[in-house]
Short mmCIF file of C-alpha atoms in Angstrom, two decimals:
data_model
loop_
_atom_site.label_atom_id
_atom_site.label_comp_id
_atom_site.label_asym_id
_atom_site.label_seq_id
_atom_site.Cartn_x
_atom_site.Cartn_y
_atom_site.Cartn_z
CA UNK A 19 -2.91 4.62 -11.40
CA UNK A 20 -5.34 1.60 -11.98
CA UNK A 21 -3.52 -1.09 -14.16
CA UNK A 22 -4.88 -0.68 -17.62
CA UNK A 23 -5.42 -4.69 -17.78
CA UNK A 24 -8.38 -4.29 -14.75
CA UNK A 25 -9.79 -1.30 -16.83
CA UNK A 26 -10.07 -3.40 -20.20
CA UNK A 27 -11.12 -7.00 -18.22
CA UNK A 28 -13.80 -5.54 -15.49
CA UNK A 29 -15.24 -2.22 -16.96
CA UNK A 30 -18.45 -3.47 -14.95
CA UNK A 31 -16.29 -3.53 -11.48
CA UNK A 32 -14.57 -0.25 -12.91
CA UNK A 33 -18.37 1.49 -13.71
CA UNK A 34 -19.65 0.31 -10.25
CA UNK A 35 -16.22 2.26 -8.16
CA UNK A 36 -16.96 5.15 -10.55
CA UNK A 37 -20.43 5.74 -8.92
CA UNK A 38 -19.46 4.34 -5.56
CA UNK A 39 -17.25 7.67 -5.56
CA UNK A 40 -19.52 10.23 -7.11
CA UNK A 41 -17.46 10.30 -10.04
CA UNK A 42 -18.70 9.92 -13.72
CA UNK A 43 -18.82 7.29 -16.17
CA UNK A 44 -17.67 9.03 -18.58
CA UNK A 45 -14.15 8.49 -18.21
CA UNK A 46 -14.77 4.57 -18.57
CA UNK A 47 -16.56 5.08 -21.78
CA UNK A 48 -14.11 7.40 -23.70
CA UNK A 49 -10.92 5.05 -22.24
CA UNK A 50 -12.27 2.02 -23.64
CA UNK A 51 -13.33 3.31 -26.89
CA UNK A 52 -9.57 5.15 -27.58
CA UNK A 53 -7.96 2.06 -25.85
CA UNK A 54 -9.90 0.05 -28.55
CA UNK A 55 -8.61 2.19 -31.11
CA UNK A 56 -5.00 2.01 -29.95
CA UNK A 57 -5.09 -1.27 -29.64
CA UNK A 58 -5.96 -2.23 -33.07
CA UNK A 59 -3.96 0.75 -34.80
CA UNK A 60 -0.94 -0.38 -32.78
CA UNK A 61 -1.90 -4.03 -34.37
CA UNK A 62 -2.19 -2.58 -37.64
CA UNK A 63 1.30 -1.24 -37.55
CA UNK A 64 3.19 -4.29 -36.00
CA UNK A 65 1.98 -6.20 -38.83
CA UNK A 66 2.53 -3.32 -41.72
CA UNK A 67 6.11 -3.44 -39.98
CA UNK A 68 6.83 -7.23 -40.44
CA UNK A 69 5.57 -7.31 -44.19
CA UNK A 70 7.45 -4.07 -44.61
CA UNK A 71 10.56 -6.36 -42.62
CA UNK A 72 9.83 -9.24 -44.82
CA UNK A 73 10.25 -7.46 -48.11
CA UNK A 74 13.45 -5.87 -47.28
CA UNK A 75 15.12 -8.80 -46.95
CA UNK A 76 13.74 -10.63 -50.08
CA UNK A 77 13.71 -7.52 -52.71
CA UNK A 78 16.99 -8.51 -53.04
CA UNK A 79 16.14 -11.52 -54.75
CA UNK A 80 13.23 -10.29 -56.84
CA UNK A 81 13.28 -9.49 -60.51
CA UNK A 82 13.66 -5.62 -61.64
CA UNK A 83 10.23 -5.47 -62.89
CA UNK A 84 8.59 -7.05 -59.36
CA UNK A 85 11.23 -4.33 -57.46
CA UNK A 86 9.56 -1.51 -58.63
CA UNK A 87 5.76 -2.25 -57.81
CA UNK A 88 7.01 -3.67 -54.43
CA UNK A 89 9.44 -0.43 -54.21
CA UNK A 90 5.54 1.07 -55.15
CA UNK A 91 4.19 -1.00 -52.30
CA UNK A 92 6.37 -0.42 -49.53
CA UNK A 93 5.98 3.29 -50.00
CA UNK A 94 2.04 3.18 -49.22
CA UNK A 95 2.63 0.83 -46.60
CA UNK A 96 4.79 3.55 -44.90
CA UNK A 97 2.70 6.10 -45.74
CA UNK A 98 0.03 4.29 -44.06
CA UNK A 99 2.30 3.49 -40.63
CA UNK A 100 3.36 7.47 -40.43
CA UNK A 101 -0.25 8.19 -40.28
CA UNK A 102 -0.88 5.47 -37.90
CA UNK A 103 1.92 6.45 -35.91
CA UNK A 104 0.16 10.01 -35.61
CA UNK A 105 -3.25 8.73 -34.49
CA UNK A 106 -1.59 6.20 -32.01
CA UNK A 107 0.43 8.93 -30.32
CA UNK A 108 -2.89 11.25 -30.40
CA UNK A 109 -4.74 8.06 -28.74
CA UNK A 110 -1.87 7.61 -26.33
CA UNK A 111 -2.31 10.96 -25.02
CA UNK A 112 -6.06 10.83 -24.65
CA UNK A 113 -5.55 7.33 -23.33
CA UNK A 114 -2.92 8.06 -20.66
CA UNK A 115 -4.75 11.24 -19.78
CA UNK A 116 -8.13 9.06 -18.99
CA UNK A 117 -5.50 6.73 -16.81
CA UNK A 118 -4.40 9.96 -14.64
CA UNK A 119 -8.40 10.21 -13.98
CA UNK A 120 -8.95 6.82 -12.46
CA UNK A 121 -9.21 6.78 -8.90
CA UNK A 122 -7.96 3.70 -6.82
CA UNK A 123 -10.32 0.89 -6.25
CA UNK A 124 -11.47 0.80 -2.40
CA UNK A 125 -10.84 -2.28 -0.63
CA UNK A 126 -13.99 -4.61 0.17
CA UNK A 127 -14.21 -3.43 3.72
CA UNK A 128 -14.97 0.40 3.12
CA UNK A 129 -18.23 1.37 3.24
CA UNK A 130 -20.43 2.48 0.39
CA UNK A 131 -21.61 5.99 1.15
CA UNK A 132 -22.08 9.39 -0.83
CA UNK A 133 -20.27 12.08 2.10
CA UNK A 134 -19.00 11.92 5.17
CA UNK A 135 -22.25 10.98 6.35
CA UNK A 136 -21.31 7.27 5.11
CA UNK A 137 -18.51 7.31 6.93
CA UNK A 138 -18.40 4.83 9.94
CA UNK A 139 -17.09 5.65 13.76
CA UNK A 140 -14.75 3.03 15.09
CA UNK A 141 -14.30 4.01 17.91
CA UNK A 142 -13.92 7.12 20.20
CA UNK A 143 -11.00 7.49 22.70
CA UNK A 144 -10.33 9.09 26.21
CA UNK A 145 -12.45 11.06 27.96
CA UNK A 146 -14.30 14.45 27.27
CA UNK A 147 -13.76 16.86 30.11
CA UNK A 148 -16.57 18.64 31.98
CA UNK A 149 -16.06 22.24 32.46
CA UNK A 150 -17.72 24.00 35.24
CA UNK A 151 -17.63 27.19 33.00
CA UNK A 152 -18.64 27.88 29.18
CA UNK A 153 -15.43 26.72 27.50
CA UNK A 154 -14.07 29.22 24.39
CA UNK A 155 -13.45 28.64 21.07
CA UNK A 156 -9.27 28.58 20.00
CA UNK A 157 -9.39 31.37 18.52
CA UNK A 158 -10.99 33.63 21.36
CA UNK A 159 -8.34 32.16 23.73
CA UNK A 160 -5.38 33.00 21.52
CA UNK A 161 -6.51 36.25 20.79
CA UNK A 162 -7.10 36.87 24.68
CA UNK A 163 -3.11 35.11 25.33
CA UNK A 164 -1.63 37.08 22.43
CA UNK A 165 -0.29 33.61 21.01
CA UNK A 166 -1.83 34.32 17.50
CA UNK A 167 -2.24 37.09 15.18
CA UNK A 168 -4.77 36.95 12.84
CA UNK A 169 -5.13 39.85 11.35
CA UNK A 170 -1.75 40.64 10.98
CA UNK A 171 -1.67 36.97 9.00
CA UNK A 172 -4.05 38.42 7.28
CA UNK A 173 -2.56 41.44 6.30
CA UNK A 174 1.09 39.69 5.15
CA UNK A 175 -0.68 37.14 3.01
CA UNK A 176 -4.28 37.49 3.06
CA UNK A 177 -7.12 35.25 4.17
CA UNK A 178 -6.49 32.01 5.74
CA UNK A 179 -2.85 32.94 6.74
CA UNK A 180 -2.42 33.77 10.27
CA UNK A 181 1.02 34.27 12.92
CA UNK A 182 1.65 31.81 15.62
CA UNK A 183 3.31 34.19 18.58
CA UNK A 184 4.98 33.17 21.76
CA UNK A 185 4.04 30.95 23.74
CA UNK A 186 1.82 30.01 20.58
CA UNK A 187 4.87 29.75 18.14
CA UNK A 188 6.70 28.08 21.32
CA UNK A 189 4.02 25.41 21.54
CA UNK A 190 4.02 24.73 17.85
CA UNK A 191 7.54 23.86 17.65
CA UNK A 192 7.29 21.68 20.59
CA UNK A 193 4.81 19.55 19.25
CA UNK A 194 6.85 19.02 15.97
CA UNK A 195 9.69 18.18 17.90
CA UNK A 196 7.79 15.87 20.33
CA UNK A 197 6.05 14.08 16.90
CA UNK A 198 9.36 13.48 15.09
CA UNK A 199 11.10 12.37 18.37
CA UNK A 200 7.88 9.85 18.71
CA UNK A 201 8.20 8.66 15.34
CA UNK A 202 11.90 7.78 15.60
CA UNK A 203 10.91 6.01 18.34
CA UNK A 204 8.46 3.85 15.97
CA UNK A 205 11.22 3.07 13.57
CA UNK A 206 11.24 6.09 11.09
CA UNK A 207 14.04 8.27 9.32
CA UNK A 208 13.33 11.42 9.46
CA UNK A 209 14.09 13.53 6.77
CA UNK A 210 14.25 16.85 5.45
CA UNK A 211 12.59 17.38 1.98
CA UNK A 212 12.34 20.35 -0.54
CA UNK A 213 9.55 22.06 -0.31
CA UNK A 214 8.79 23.15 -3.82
CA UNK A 215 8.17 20.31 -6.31
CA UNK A 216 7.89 19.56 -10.13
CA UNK A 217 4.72 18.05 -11.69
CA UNK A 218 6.13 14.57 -12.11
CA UNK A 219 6.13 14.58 -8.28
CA UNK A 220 2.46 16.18 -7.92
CA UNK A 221 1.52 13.14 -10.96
CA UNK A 222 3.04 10.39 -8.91
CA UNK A 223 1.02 10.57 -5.74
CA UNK A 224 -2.02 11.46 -7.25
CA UNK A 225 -2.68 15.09 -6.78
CA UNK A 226 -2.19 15.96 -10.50
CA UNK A 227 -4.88 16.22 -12.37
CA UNK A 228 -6.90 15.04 -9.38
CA UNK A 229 -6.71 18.24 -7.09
CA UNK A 230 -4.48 20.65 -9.34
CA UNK A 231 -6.75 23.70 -8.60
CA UNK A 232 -6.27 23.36 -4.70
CA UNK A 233 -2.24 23.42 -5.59
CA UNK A 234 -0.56 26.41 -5.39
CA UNK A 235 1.28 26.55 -9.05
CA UNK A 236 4.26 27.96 -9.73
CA UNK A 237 3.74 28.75 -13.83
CA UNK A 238 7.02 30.23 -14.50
CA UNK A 239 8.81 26.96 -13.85
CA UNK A 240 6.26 24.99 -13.65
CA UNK A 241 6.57 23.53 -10.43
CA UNK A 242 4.17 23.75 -7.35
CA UNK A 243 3.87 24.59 -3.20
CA UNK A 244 4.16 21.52 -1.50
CA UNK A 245 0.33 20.43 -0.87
CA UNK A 246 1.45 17.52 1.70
CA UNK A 247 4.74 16.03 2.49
CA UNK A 248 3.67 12.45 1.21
CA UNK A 249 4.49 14.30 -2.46
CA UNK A 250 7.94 14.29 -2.19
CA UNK A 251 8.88 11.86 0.36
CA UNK A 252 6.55 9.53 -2.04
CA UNK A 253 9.03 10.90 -4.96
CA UNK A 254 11.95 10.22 -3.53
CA UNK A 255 11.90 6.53 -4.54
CA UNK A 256 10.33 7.87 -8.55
CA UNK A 257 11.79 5.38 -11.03
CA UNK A 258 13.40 3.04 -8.51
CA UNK A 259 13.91 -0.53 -8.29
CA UNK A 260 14.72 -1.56 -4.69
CA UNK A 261 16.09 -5.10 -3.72
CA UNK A 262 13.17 -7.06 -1.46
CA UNK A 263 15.73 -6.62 1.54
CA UNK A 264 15.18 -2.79 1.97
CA UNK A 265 11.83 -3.59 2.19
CA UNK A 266 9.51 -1.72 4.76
CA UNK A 267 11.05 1.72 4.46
CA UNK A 268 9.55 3.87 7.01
CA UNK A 269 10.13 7.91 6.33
CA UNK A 270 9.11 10.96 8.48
CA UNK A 271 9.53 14.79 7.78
CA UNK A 272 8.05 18.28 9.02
CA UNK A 273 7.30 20.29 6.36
CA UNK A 274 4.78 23.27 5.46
CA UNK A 275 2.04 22.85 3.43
CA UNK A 276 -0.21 24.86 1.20
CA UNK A 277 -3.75 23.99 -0.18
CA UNK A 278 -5.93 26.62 -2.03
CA UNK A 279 -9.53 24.64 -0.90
CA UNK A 280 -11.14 27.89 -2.16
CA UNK A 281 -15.16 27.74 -1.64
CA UNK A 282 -15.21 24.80 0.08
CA UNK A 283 -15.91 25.68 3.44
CA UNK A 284 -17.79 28.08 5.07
CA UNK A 285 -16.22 27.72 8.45
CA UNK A 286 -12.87 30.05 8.19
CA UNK A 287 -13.19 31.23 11.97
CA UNK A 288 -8.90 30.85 13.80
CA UNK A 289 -7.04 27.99 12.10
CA UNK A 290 -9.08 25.06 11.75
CA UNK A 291 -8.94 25.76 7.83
CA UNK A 292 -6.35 27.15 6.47
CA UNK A 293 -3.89 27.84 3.12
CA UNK A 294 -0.74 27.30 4.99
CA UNK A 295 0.36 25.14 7.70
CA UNK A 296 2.95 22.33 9.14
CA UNK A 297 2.50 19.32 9.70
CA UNK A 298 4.66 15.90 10.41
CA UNK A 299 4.06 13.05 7.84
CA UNK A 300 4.47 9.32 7.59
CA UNK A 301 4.78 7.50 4.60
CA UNK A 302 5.44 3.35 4.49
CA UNK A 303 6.95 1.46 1.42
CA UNK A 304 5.91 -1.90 2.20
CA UNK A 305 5.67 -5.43 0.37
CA UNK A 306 2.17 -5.73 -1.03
CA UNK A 307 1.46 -8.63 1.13
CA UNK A 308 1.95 -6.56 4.34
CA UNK A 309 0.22 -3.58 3.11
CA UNK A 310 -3.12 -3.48 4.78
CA UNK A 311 -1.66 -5.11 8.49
CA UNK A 312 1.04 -1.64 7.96
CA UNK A 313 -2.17 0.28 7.71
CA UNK A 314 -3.43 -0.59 11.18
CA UNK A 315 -0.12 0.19 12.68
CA UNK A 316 0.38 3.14 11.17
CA UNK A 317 -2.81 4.33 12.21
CA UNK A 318 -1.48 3.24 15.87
CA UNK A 319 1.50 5.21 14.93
CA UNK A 320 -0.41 8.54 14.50
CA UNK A 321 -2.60 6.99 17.97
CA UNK A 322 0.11 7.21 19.93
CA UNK A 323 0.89 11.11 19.45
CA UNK A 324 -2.67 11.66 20.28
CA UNK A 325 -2.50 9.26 23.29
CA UNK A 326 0.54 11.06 24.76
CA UNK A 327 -0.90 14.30 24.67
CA UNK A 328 -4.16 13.09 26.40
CA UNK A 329 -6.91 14.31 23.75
CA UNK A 330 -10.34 12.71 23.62
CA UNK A 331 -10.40 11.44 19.87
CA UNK A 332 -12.45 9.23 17.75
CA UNK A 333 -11.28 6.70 14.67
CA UNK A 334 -13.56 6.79 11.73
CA UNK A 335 -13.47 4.91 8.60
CA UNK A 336 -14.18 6.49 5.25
CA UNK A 337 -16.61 5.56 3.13
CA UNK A 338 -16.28 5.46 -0.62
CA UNK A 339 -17.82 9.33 -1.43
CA UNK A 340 -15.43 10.74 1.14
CA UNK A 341 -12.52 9.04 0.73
CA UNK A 342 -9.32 10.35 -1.23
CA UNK A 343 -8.64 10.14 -4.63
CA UNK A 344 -5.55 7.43 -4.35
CA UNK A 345 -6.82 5.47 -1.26
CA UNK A 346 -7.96 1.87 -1.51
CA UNK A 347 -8.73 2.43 2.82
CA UNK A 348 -8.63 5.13 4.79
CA UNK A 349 -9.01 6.13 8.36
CA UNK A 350 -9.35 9.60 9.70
CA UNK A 351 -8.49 10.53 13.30
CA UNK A 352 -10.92 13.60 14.62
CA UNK A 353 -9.89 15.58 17.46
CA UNK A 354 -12.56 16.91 19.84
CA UNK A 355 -12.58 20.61 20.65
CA UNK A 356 -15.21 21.85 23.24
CA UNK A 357 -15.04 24.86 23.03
CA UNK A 358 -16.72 24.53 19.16
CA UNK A 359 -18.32 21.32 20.18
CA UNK A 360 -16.96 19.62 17.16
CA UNK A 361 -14.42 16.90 16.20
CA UNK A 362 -11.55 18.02 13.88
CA UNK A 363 -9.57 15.74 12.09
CA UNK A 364 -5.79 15.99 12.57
CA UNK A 365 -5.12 13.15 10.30
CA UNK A 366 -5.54 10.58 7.45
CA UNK A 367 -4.03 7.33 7.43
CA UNK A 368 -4.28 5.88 4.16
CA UNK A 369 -3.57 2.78 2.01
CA UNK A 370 -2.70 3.63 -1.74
CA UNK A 371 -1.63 -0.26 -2.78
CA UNK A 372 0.30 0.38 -5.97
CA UNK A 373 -1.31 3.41 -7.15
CA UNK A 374 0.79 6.22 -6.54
CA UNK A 375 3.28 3.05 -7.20
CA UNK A 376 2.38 2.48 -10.44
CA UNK A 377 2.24 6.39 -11.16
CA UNK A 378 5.52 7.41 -9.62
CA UNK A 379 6.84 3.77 -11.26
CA UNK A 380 8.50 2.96 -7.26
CA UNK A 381 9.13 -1.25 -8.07
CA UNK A 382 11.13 -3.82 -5.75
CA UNK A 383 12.62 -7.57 -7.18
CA UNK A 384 11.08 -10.03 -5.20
CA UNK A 385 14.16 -12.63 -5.28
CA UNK A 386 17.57 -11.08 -8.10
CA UNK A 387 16.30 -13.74 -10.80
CA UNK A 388 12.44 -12.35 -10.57
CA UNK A 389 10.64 -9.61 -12.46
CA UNK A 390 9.93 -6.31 -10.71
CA UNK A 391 6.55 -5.68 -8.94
CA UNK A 392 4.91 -2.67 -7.32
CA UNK A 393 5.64 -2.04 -3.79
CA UNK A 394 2.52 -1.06 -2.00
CA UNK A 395 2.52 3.11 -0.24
CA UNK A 396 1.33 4.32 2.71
CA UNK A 397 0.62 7.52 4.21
CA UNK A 398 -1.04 9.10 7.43
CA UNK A 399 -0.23 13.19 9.19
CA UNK A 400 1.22 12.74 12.86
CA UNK A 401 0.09 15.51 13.28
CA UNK A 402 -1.46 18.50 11.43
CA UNK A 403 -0.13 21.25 13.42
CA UNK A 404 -3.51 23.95 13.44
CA UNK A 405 -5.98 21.15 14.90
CA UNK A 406 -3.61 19.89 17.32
CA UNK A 407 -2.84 23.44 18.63
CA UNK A 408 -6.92 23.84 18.65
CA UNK A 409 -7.76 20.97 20.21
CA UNK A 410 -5.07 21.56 23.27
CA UNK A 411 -6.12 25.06 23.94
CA UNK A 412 -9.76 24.04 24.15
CA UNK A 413 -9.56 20.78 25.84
CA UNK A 414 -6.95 22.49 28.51
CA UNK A 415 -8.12 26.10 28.70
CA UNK A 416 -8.81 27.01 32.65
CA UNK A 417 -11.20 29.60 33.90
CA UNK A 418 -8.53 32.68 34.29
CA UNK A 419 -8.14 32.16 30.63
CA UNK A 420 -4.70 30.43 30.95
CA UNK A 421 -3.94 27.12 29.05
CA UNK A 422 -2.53 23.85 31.18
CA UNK A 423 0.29 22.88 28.74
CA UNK A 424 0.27 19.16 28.11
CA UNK A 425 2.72 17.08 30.20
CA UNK A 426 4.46 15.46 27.25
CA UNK A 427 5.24 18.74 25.80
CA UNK A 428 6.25 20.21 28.61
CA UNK A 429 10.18 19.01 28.70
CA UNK A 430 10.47 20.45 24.82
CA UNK A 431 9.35 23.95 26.39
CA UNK A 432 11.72 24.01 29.36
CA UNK A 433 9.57 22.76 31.78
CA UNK A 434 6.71 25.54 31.35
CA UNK A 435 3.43 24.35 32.57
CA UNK A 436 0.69 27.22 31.56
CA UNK A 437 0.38 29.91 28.43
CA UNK A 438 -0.58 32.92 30.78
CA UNK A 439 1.14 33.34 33.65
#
């Protein structure tokens, strides 16, 4: 969350993010009018409190006659904190819920744009092949290898589930292990992590109220599907105060993840979009200082996966309409896939600052004798497990309709060199 101080001192810098990221202005408006109101109620009552204080400890000395119209006195004034208290925990509620609704402020070198169409290429990597047939979609080449089973996804769970099969499943697990063993190589701890989460967890890395109805919600207890593995590695630190010395933490974990993302895209052809599907996760806990130099390694980091497996791919930066909620910067890395012609992004590598931070209340002591700050978060997918299975069948589909198995992956599937033989 946005520290309420920057709200309250720059509502014109505030006003000018809102529209920056197609949000409205509302939100300003009704926060600074309660937070006005809170402000001076909570005023109100400090001072009813110390004449209230002040009283107590002289009625003592008073007269009988003056002890019964202060006795008088002291009554309204507590009348009139109760009712204060009322409207300043009624404020409180409206005011914190108006925090929740902030999004981070994007950093001065992300583009202003309404969509993706804002957003700015960095640079593209590797090198597109050139097929000397008509290259197939994924999902015409699993079918055709038996690797996937759509409708049978289908029928289990309904639309947007699917069944990775063999070879496919095979593949799949190959890659996770070959991301996680990269990662460890890059300094990480891998972990394993629940997969079911409460709403403090959803609240501290920015998902709540922000993207509740693409969350899969658990009512009875209320608790929710995990939506991305940054939620509870994030979490894991909630409410901590770590010594400057254990300072950057650098975590990694497989986990599945669901998102609803009902109506929002027409394309639903194979596995590019999906309700359910794994993925390996970074997340950084770094001194503010260091935050936006972690962001370009980390993005190198999720590079280097990419790199290995020999996929054309191209860097973009976001721009302020298409960038996430809790980001200050953002870079997404798209996958090419000829066979749809299209680049598919396979991750996001993200700076929050101290937003999620601030939310999740994750602090670190600068020196034992200092107050507590904000450490800054990071985040960014190495991989997402559906585009990276896409983009190898398409970039290394042959003409019998096999699939070339990429020569990284190859020791974590016993040496096997083709899906088809």
């Amino acid at each position: 969350m946005l520290d309420t101080n920057v709200i309250r001192q720059n509502p014109g810098l505030i006003g000018t993010m809102l529209r920056n990221r197609n949000m409205d202005e509302t939100i300003l408006y009704k926060f600074l009018e309660v937070d006005g109101k809170w402000r001076a109620l909570t005023e109100e009552n400090n001072h009813l409190r110390k004449v209230r204080n002040s009283v107590s400890i002289n009625i003592a000395k008073m007269y009988y006659k003056d002890i019964e119209s202060k006795i008088a006195e002291m009554r309204e004034i507590a009348d009139k904190i109760k009712s204060n208290d009322e409207q300043i925990d009624y404020l409180e509620r409206v005011r914190s819920d108006c925090i929740l609704n902030f999004p981070n402020i994007p950093h001065e070198s992300v583009p202003v744009g309404k969509d993706s169409t804002g957003n700015i290429v960095i640079y593209e990597s590797g090198t597109k092949r050139k097929f000397d047939f008509a290259p197939k979609e994924h999902w015409e080449i699993a079918e055709n290898l038996d690797i996937i089973e759509f409708d049978r996804g289908v029928k289990v769970s309904g639309s947007g589930f699917y069944v990775m099969k063999g070879d496919g499943a095979r593949l799949e697990r190959a890659l996770i292990n070959y991301f996680l063993d990269v990662h460890q190589d890059q300094g990480y701890t891998e972990l394993v992590v629940p997969g079911i989460i409460n709403q403090d967890a959803v609240i501290g890395t920015g998902q709540y109220p922000n993207l509740k109805n693409d969350m899969y919600h658990l009512e009875k207890d209320n608790m929710y599907l995990n939506p991305t593995a940054e939620v509870p590695i994030t979490n894991l630190l909630q409410n901590e105060i770590l010594d400057k010395n254990q300072l950057p933490i650098y975590y990694t974990a497989n986990l599945t993840s669901y998102r609803r993302e009902a109506g929002k895209h027409a394309d639903t052809k194979g596995i590019i979009r999906v309700h359910e599907f794994r993925k390996v996760e970074m997340v950084n806990f770094v001194l503010p200082e260091h935050s936006y130099t972690r962001l370009e390694e980390l993005r190198k980091n999720a590079e280097d996966i990419i790199n290995g497996l020999e996929l054309p791919y191209r860097v973009l930066l976001l721009c302020t309409g298409d960038m996430g909620f809790s980001c200050s910067k953002c870079y997404d890395l798209e996958l090419y896939a000829p066979g749809k012609d299209a680049w598919l992004e396979a991750s996001s590598c993200s700076n929050f600052t101290d937003f999620q931070a601030r939310r999740a209340k994750i602090k670190y002591r600068p020196e034992p004798h200092m107050k507590s700050e904000f450490v800054h978060t990071l985040n960014g997918s190495g991989l997402a497990l559906p585009r990276t299975v896409v983009a190898i069948l398409e970039n290394y589909q042959n003409k019998d309709g096999t699939v070339t198995i990429p020569k990284v992956i190859r020791p974590y599937m016993r040496g096997q060199e083709v899906i088809g033989n």
